[in-house]
mmCIF file of C-alpha atoms and ligand atoms in Angstrom:
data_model
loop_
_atom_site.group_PDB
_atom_site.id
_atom_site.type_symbol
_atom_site.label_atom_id
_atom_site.label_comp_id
_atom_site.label_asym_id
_atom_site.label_seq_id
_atom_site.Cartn_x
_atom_site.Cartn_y
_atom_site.Cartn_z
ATOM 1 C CA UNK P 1020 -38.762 8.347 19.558
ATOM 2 C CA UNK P 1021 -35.882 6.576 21.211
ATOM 3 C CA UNK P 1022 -35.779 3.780 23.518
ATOM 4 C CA UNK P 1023 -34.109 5.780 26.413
ATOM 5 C CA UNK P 1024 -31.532 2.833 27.203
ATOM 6 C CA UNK P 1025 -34.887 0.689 27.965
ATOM 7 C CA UNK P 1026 -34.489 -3.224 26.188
ATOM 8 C CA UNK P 1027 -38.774 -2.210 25.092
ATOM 9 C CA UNK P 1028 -40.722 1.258 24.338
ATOM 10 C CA UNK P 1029 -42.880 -0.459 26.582
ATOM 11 C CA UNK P 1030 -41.062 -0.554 29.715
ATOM 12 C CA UNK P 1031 -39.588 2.994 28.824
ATOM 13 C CA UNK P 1032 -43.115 4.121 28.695
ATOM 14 C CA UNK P 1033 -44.179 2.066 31.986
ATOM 15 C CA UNK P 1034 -41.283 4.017 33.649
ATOM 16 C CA UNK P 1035 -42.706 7.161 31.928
ATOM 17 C CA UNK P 1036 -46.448 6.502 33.860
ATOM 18 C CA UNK P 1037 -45.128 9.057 36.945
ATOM 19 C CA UNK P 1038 -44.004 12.141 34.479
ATOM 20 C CA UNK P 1039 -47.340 11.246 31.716
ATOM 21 C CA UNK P 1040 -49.626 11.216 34.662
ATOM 22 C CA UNK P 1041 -48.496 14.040 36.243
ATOM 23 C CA UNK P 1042 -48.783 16.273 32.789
ATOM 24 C CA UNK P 1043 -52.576 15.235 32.784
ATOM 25 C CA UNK P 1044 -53.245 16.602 36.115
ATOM 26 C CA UNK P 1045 -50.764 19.445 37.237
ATOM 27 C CA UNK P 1046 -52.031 21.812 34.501
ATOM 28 C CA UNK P 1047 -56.033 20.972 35.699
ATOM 29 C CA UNK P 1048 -55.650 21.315 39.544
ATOM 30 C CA UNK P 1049 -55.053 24.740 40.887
ATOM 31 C CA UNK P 1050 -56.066 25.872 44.393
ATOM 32 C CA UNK P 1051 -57.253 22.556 45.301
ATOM 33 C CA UNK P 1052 -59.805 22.768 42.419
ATOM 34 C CA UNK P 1053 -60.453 21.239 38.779
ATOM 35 C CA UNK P 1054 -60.461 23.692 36.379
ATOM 36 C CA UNK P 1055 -60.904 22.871 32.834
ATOM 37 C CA UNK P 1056 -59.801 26.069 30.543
ATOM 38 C CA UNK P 1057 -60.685 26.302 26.902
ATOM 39 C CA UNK P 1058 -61.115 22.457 26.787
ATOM 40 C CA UNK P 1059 -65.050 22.854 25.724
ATOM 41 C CA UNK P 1060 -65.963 21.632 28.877
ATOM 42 C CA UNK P 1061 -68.221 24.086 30.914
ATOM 43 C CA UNK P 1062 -69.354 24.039 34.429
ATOM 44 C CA UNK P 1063 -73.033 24.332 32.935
ATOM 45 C CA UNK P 1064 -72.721 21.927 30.537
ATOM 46 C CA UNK P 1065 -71.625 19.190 33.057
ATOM 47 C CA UNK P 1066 -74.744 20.830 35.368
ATOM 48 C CA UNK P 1067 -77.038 19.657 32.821
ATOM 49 C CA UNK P 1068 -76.209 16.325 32.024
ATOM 50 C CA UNK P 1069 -78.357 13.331 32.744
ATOM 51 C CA UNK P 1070 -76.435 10.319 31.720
ATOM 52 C CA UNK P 1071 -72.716 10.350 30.972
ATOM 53 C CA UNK P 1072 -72.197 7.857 28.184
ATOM 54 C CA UNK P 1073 -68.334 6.223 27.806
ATOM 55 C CA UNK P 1074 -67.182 4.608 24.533
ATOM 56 C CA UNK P 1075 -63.684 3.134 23.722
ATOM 57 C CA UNK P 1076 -61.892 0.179 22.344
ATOM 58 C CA UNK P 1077 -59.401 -2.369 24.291
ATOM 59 C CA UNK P 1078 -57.203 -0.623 26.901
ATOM 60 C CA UNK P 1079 -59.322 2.850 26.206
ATOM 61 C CA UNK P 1080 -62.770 0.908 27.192
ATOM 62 C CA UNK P 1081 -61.268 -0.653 30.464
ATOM 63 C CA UNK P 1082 -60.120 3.294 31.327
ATOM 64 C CA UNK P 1083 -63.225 3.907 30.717
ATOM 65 C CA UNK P 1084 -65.226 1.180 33.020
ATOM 66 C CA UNK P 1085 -62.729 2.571 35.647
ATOM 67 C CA UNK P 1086 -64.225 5.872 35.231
ATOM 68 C CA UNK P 1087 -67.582 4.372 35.209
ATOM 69 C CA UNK P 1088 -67.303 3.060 38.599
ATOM 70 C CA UNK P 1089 -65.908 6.499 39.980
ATOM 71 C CA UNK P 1090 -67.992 9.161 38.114
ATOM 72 C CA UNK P 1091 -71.138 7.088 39.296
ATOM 73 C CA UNK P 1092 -69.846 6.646 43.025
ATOM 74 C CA UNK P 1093 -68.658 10.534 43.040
ATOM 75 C CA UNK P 1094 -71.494 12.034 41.080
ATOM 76 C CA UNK P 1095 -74.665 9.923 41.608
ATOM 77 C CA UNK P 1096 -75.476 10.504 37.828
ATOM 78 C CA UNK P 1097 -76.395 7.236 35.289
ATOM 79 C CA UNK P 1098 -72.829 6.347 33.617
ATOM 80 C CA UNK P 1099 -72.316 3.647 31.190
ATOM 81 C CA UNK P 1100 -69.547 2.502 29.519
ATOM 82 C CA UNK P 1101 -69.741 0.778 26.437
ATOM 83 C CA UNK P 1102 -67.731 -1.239 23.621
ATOM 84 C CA UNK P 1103 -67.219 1.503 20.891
ATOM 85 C CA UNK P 1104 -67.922 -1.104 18.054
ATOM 86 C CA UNK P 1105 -71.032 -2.414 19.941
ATOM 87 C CA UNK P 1106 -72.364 0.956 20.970
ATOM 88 C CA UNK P 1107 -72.138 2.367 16.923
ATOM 89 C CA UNK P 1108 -74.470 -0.526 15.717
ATOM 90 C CA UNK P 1109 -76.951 -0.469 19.062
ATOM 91 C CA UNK P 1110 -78.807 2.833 17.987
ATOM 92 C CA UNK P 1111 -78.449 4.403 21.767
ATOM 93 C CA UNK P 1112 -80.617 6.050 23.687
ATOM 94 C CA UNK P 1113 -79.418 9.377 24.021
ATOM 95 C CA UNK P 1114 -81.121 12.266 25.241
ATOM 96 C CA UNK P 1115 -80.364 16.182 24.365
ATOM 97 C CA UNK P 1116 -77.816 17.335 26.984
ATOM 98 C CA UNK P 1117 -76.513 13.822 27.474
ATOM 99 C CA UNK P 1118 -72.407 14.175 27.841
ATOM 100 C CA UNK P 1119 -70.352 11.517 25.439
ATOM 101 C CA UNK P 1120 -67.120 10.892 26.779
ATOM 102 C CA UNK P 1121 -64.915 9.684 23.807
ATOM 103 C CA UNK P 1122 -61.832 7.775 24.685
ATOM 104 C CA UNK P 1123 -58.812 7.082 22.354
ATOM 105 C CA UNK P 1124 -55.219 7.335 23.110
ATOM 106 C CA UNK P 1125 -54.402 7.582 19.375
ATOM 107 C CA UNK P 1126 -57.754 9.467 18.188
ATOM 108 C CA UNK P 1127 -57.998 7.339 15.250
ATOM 109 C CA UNK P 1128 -59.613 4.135 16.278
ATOM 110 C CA UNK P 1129 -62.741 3.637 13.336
ATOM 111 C CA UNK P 1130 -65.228 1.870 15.836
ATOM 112 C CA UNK P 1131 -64.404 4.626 18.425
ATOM 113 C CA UNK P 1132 -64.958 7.682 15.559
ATOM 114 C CA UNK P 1133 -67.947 6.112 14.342
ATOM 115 C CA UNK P 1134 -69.457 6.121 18.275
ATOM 116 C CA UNK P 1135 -68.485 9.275 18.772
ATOM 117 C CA UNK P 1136 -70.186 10.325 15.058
ATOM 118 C CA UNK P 1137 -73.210 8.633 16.050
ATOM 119 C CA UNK P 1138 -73.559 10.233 19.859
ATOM 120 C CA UNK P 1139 -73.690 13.549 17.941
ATOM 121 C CA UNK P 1140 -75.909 12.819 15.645
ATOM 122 C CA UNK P 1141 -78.283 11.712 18.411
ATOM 123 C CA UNK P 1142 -77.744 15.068 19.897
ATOM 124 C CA UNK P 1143 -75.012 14.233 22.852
ATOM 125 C CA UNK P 1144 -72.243 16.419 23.715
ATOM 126 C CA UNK P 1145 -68.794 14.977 22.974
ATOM 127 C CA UNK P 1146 -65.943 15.245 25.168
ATOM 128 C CA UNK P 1147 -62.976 13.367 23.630
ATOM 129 C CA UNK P 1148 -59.730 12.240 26.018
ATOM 130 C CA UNK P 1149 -57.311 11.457 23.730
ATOM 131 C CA UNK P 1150 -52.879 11.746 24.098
ATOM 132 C CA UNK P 1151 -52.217 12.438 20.169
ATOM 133 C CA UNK P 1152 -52.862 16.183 19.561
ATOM 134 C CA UNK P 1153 -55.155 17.696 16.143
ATOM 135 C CA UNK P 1154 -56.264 13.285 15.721
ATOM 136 C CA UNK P 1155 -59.554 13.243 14.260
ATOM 137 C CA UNK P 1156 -61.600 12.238 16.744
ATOM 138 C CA UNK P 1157 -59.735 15.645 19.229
ATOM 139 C CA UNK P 1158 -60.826 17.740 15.906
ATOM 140 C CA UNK P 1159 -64.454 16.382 15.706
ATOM 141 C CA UNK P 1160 -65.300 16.257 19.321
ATOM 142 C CA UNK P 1161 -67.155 19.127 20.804
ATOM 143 C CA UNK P 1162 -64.477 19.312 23.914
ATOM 144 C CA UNK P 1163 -61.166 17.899 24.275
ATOM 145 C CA UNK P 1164 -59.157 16.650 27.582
ATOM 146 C CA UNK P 1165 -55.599 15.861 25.964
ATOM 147 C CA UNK P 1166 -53.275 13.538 27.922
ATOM 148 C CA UNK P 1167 -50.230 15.354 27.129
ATOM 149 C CA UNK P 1168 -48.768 11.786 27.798
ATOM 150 C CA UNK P 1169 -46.204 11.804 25.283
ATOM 151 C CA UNK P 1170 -45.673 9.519 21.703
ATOM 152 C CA UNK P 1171 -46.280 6.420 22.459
ATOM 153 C CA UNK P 1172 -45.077 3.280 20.819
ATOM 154 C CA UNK P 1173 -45.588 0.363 22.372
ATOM 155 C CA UNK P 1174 -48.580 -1.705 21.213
ATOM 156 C CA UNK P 1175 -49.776 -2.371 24.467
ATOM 157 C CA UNK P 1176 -50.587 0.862 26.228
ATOM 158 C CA UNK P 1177 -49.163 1.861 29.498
ATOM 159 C CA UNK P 1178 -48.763 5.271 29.952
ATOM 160 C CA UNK P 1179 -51.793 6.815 28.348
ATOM 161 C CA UNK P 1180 -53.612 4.229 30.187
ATOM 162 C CA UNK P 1181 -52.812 5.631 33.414
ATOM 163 C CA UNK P 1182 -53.273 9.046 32.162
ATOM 164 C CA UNK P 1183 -56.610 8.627 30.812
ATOM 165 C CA UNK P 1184 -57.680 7.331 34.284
ATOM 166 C CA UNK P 1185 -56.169 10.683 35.529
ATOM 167 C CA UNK P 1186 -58.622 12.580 33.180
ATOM 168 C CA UNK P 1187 -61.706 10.279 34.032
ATOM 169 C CA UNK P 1188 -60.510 10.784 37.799
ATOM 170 C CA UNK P 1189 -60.717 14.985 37.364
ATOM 171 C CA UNK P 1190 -63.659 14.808 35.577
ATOM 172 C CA UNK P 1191 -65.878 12.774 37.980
ATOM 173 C CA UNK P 1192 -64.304 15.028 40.505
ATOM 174 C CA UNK P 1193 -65.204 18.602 38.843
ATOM 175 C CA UNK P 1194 -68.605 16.851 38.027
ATOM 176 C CA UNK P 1195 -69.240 16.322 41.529
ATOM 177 C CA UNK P 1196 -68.465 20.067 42.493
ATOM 178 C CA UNK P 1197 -70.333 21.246 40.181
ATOM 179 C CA UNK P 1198 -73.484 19.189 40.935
ATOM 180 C CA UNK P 1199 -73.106 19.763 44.535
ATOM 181 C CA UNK P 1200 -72.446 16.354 45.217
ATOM 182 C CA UNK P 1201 -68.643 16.944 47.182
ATOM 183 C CA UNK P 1202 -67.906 20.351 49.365
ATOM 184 C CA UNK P 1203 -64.889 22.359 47.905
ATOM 185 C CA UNK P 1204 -62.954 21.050 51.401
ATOM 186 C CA UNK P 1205 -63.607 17.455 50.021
ATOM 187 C CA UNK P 1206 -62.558 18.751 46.106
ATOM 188 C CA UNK P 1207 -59.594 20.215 47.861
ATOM 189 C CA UNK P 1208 -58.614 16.541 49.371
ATOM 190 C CA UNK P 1209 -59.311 15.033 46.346
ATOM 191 C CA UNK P 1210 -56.823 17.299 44.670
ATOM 192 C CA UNK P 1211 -54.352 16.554 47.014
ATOM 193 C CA UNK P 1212 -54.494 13.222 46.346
ATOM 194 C CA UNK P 1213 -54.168 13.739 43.168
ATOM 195 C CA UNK P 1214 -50.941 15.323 43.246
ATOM 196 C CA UNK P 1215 -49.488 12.718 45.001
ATOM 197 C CA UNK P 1216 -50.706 9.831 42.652
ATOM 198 C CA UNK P 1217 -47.712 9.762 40.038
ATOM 199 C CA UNK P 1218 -45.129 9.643 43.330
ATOM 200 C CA UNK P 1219 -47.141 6.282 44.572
ATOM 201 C CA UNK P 1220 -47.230 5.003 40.954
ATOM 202 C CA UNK P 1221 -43.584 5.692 40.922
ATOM 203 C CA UNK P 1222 -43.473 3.551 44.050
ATOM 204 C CA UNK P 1223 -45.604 1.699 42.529
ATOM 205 C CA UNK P 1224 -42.957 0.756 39.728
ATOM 206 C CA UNK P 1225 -40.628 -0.077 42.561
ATOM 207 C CA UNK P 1226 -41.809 -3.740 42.582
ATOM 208 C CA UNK P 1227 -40.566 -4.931 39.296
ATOM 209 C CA UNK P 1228 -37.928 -7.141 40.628
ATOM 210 C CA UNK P 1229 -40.636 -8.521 42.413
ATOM 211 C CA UNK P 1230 -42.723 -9.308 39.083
ATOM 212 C CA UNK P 1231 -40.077 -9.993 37.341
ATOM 213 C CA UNK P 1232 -39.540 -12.843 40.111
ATOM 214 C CA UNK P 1233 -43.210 -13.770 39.651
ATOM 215 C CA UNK P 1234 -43.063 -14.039 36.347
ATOM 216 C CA UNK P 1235 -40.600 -16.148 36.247
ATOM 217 C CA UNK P 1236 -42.823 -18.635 38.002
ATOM 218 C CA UNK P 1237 -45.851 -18.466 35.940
ATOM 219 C CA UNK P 1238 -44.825 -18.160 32.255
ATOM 220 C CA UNK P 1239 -45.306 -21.306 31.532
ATOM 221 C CA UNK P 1240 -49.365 -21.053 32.196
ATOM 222 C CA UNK P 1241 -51.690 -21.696 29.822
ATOM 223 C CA UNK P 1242 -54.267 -19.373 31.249
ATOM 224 C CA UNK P 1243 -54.229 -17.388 34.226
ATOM 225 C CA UNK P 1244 -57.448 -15.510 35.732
ATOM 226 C CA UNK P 1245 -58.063 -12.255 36.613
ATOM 227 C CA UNK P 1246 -60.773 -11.421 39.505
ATOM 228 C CA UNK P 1247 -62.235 -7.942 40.829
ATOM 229 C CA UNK P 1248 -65.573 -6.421 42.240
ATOM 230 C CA UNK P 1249 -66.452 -3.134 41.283
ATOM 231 C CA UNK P 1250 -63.485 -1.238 40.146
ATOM 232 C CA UNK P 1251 -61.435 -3.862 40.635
ATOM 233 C CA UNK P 1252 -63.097 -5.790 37.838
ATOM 234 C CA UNK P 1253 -62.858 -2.769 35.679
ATOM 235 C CA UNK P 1254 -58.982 -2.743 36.622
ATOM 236 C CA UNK P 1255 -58.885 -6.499 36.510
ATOM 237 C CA UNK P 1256 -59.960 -6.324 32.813
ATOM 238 C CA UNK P 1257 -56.784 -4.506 31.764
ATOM 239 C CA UNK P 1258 -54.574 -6.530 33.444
ATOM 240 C CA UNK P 1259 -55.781 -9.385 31.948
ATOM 241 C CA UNK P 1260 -55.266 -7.554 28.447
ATOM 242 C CA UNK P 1261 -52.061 -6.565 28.994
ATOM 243 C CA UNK P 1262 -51.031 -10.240 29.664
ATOM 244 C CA UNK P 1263 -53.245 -11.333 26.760
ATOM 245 C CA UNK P 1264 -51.820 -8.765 24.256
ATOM 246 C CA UNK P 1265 -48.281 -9.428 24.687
ATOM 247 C CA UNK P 1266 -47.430 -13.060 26.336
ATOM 248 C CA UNK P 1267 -50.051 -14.788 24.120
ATOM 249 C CA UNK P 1268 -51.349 -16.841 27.202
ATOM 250 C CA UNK P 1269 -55.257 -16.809 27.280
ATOM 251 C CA UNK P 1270 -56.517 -15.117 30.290
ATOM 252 C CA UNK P 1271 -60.535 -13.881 31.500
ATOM 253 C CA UNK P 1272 -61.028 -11.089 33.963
ATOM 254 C CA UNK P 1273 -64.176 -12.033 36.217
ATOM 255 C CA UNK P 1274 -66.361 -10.200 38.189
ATOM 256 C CA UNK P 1275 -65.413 -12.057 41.572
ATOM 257 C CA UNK P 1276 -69.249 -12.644 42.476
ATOM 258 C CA UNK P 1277 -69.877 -14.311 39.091
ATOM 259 C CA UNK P 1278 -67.259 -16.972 39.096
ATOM 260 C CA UNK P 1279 -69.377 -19.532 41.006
ATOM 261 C CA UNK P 1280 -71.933 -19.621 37.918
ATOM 262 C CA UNK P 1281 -69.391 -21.135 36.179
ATOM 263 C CA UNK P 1282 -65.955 -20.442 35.164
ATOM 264 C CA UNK P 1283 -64.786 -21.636 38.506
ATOM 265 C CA UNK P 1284 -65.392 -25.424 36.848
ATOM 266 C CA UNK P 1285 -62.047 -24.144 35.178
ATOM 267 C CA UNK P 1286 -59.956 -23.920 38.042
ATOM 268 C CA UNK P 1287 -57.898 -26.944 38.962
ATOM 269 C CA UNK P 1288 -54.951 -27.591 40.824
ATOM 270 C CA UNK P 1289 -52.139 -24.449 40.013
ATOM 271 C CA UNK P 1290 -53.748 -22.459 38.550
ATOM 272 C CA UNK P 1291 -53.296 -18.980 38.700
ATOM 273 C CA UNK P 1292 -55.697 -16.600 39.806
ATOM 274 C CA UNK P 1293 -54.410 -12.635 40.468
ATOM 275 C CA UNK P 1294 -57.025 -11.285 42.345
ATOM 276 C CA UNK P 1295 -57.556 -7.619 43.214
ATOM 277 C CA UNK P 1296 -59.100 -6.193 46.375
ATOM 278 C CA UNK P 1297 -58.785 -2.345 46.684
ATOM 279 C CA UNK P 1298 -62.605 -1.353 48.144
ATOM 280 C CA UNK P 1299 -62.540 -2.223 51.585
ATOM 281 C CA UNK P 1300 -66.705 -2.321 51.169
ATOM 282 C CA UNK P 1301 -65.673 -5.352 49.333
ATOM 283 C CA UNK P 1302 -62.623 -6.998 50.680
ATOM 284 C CA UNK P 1303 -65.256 -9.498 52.860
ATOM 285 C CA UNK P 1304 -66.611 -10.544 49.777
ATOM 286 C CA UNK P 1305 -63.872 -10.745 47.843
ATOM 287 C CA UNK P 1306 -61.533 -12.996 49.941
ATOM 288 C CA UNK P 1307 -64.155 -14.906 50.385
ATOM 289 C CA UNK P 1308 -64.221 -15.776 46.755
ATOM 290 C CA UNK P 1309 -60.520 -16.314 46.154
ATOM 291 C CA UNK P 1310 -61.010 -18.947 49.648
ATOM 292 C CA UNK P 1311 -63.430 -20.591 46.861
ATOM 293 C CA UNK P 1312 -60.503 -20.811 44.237
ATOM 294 C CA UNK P 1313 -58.147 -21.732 46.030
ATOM 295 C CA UNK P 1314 -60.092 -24.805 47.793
ATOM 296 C CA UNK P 1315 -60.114 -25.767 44.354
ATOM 297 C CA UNK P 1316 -56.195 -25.699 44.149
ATOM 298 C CA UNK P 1317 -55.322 -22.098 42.512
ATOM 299 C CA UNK P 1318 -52.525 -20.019 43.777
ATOM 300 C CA UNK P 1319 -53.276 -16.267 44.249
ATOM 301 C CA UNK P 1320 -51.309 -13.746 43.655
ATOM 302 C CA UNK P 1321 -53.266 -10.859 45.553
ATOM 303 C CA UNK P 1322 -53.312 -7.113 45.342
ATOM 304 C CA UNK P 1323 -54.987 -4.926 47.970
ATOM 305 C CA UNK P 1324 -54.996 -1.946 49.790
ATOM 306 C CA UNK P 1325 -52.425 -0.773 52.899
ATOM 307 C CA UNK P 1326 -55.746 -1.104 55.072
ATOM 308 C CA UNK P 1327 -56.489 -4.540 54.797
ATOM 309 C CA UNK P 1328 -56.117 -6.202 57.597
ATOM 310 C CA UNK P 1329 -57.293 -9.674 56.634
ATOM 311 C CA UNK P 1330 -55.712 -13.543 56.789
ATOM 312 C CA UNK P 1331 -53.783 -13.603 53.480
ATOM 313 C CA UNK P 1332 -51.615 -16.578 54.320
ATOM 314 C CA UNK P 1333 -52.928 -18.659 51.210
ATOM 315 C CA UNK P 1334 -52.086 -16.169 49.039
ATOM 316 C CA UNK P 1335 -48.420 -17.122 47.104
ATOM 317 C CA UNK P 1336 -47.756 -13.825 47.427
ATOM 318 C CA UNK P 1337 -49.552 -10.060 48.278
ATOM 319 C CA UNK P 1338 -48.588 -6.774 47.015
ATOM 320 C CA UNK P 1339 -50.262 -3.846 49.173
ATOM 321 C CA UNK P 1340 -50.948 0.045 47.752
ATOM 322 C CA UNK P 1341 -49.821 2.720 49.658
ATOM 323 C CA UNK P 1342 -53.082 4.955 51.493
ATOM 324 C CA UNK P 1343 -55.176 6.622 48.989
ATOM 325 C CA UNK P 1344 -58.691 7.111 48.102
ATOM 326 C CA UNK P 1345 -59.443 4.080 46.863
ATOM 327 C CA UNK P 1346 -61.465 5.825 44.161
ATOM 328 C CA UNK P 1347 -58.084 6.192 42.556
ATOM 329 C CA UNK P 1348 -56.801 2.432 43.535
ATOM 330 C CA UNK P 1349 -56.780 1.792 39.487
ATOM 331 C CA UNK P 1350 -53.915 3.505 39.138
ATOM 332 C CA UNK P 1351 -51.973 1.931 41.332
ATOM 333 C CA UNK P 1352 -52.876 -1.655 40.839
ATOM 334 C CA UNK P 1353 -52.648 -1.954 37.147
ATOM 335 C CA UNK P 1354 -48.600 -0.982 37.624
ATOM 336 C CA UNK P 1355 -47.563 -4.226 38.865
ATOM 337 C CA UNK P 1356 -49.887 -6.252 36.654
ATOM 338 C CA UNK P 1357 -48.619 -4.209 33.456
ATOM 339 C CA UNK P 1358 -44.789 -5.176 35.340
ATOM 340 C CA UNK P 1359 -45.947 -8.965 35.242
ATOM 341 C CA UNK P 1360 -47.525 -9.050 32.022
ATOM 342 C CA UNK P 1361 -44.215 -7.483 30.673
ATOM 343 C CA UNK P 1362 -41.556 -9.955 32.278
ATOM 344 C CA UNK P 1363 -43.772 -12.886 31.202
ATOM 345 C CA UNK P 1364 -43.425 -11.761 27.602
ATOM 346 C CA UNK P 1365 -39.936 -11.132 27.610
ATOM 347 C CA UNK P 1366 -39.637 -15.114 29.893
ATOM 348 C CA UNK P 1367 -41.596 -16.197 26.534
ATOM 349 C CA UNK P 1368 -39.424 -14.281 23.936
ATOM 350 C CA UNK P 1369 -42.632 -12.697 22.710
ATOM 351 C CA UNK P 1370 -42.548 -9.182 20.743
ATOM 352 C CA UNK P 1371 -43.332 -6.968 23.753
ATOM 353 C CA UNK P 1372 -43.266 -3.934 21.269
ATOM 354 C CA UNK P 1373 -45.641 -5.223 18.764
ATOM 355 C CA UNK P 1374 -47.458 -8.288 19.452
ATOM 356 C CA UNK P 1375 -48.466 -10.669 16.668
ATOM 357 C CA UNK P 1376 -51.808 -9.939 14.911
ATOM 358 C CA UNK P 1377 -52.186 -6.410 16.958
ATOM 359 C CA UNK P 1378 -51.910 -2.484 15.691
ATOM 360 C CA UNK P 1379 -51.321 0.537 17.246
ATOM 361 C CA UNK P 1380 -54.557 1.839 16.294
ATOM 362 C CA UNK P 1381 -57.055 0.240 14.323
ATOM 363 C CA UNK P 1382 -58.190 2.568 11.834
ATOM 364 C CA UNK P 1383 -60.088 0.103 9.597
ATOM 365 C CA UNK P 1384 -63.766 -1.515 10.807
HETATM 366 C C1 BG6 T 1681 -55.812 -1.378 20.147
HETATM 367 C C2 BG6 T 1681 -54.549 -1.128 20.933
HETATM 368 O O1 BG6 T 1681 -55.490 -1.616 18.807
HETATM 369 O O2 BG6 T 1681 -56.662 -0.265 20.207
HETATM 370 C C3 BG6 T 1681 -54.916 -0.920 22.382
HETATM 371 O O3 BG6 T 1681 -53.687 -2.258 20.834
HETATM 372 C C4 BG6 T 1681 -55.856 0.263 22.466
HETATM 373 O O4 BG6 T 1681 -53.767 -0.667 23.164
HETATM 374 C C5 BG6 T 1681 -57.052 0.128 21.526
HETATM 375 O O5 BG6 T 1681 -56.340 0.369 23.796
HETATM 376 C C6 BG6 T 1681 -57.756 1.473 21.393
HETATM 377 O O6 BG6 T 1681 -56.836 2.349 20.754
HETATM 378 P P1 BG6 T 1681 -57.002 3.923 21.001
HETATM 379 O O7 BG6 T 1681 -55.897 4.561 20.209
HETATM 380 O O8 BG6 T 1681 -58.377 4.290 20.491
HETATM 381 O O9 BG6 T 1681 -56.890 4.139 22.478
#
C-alpha cells in the first residue's frame, strides 16, 4: 500500500474518509431504502430483537457508543455498548433473539473475538462490521456488514472509523423501518442524507490549514480535555484518542454534565478544553458548561452545528458543520479533531504512523 504522495498513511487515509465512506453506503441505499443483501442480516431477525448489544476495542468501541446513541434515539430499543475486554469477563445478560453487533476494523482483535464467542454462546445473534475481508471474527459471525474501506495502515484509525459509523448509521436506520418506528418518506430522507455525508466530510477535510494553525498553538499542552453530551461525548471520546494515540499528550473526554463532580478542579488558567455541541436539545446545556471552564481560565476550541445561534465570543476559535441530521453529526466532527490530533503529532515529531507502545490490532489478551 503506498503513501499516495501523503508525508503519513494516516493523512492519506484521512483524505480517503469521503471515497471509504461512500463504499459503505452507496452499495446499501437504493430507492431511498436500506437494503442489506446476503449480509445475514434479515428484516425478521432485526423485528425480533430486544436489546442490541455493541462490543469493540479503542476507536471500534467509540464507533460503537456513537451508534449507541443513534440506534436508541431512532429505534426506541435497549442498546448498550460495551468494552469488548470488560464485556468477555462480565458473564452478560443475554436473551435468545438478542442482536450482537461485533465491531473490528481489522477482525482480529482477541478481547473483541472472545465477546463475540461468548454472545453466541449465550445464544445472541452476531452481526460483525468489520473493513478486512474472510478476518476471523467476519468468518465466525452469524452476519457480516464489511466496510469496504480499503487497507489500512495507519495505527490510529481514520477511515474505517468513519465508515463503521456509516454502517451503525444504516443499521439503526433499517432497524427503525423495520420496527415501524420511521415512515419510508422519513427512511427516504435519511437516505438522502446519507448520500451526501462523504461530500460534507470532504468539506469537512477542508479545514486542515485551519488545524494545522491550531495545532500549532497547543502542542506544547500537557493535557487537553475533551467535552460532549450525548453523542457528542461518544464522539468526544475518539477525539480525545486520536490525540492520545499519536501526540503522546494525556487527554480525558467528559461527559459535559459530569465535569462539575470533579475533574473541573483540573482546569486552570490555559488550558485547553475542545468542546463539542452538535444536538441542539443540548447546546443550552452545553455552553453553559464550557461558560464554567472557561471562568476557570480554559480556552475552547468549539465545534457545533450550522444552527447554532448562540454567544460564542469566548470561544478561541469555532468550527461549524454544514446542515445535517444531527444523528449523523459524528461524522463530521471527528474530521477536524482527527486533523488536529494529526498536526500536533507531526508539531511534536511523534510517529504518526505507528505510535510508541501501540499495534495495529491486538491479537494477544
Ligand atoms: C487498537 C488500534 O490496537 O485496536 C485502534 O490501535 C483500534 O485503532 C483498536 O480501534 C481495535 O482494533 P480493531 O481492529 O478491532 O478495530
Amino acid at each position: 500500500a503506498e503513501k499516495g504522495g501523503y508525508e503519513h498513511f494516516m493523512m492519506k487515509e484521512m483524505m480517503e474518509q469521503p471515497r471509504a465512506v461512500a463504499n459503505t453506503l452507496h452499495p446499501r441505499i437504493k430507492d431511498g431504502k436500506v437494503v442489506f443483501e446476503d449480509e445475514g442480516l434479515t428484516d425478521e431477525r432485526m423485528a425480533k430483537a430486544k436489546h442490541i448489544h455493541i462490543v469493540g476495542c479503542g476507536s471500534a468501541l467509540h464507533a460503537g457508543m456513537v451508534g449507541r446513541s443513534v440506534i436508541e434515539k431512532l429505534c426506541r430499543v435497549r442498546c448498550t455498548a460495551s468494552i469488548a475486554s470488560e464485556f468477555r469477563y462480565e458473564n452478560p445478560i443475554i436473551e435468545p433473539d438478542d442482536l450482537c453487533i461485533v465491531i473490528s476494523q481489522s477482525g482480529e482483535t482477541a478481547d473483541t473475538l472472545a465477546a463475540m464467542r461468548q454472545a453466541k454462546k449465550a445464544g445472541a445473534y452476531t452481526v460483525a462490521i468489520v473493513n478486512v475481508v474472510s478476518s476471523t471474527i467476519a468468518r465466525e459471525a452469524d452476519g457480516v456488514l464489511y466496510l469496504w474501506a480499503g487497507p489500512e495502515i495507519a495505527v490510529a484509525t481514520t477511515k474505517a472509523y468513519s465508515a463503521q459509523l456509516a454502517a451503525l448509521y444504516l443499521f439503526a436506520i433499517k432497524l427503525a423501518s423495520v420496527r415501524g418506528k420511521i415512515t419510508a418518506e422519513q427512511e427516504k430522507t435519511y437516505c438522502d442524507a446519507l448520500y451526501q455525508l462523504p461530500e460534507q466530510i470532504d468539506t469537512m477535510l477542508g479545514t486542515k490549514e485551519k488545524m494545522q494553525y491550531i495545532a500549532t498553538r497547543y502542542a506544547n499542552r500537557s493535557s487537553i480535555f475533551f467535552l460532549g453530551r450525548g453523542l457528542d461525548y461518544a464522539a468526544a471520546m475518539e477525539a480525545s484518542l486520536k490525540l492520545k494515540e499519536i501526540s503522546y499528550i494525556h487527554s480525558e473526554a467528559y461527559a459535559a454534565g459530569e465535569l462539575k463532580h470533579g475533574t473541573i478542579s483540573l482546569i486552570e488558567e490555559g488550558t485547553l478544553v475542545v468542546a463539542l455541541a452538535t444536538q441542539p436539545e443540548l447546546y443550552e446545556k452545553t455552553i453553559s458548561n464550557i461558560r464554567e471552564v472557561v471562568a476557570r481560565g480554559a480556552e475552547v476550541v468549539l465545534v457545533t452545528g450550522e444552527d447554532f445561534d448562540g454567544d460564542a465570543s469566548y470561544c478561541s476559535s469555532v468550527l461549524r458543520l454544514p446542515k445535517l441530521p444531527h444523528e449523523f453529526s459524528a461524522s463530521l466532527s471527528i474530521v477536524p479533531l482527527q486533523l488536529l490530533s494529526y498536526y500536533i503529532a507531526v508539531e511534536r515529531s511523534c510517529d504518526v504512523d505507528k505510535p510508541r507502545n501501540l499495534a495495529k490490532s491486538v491479537t494477544v489478551e
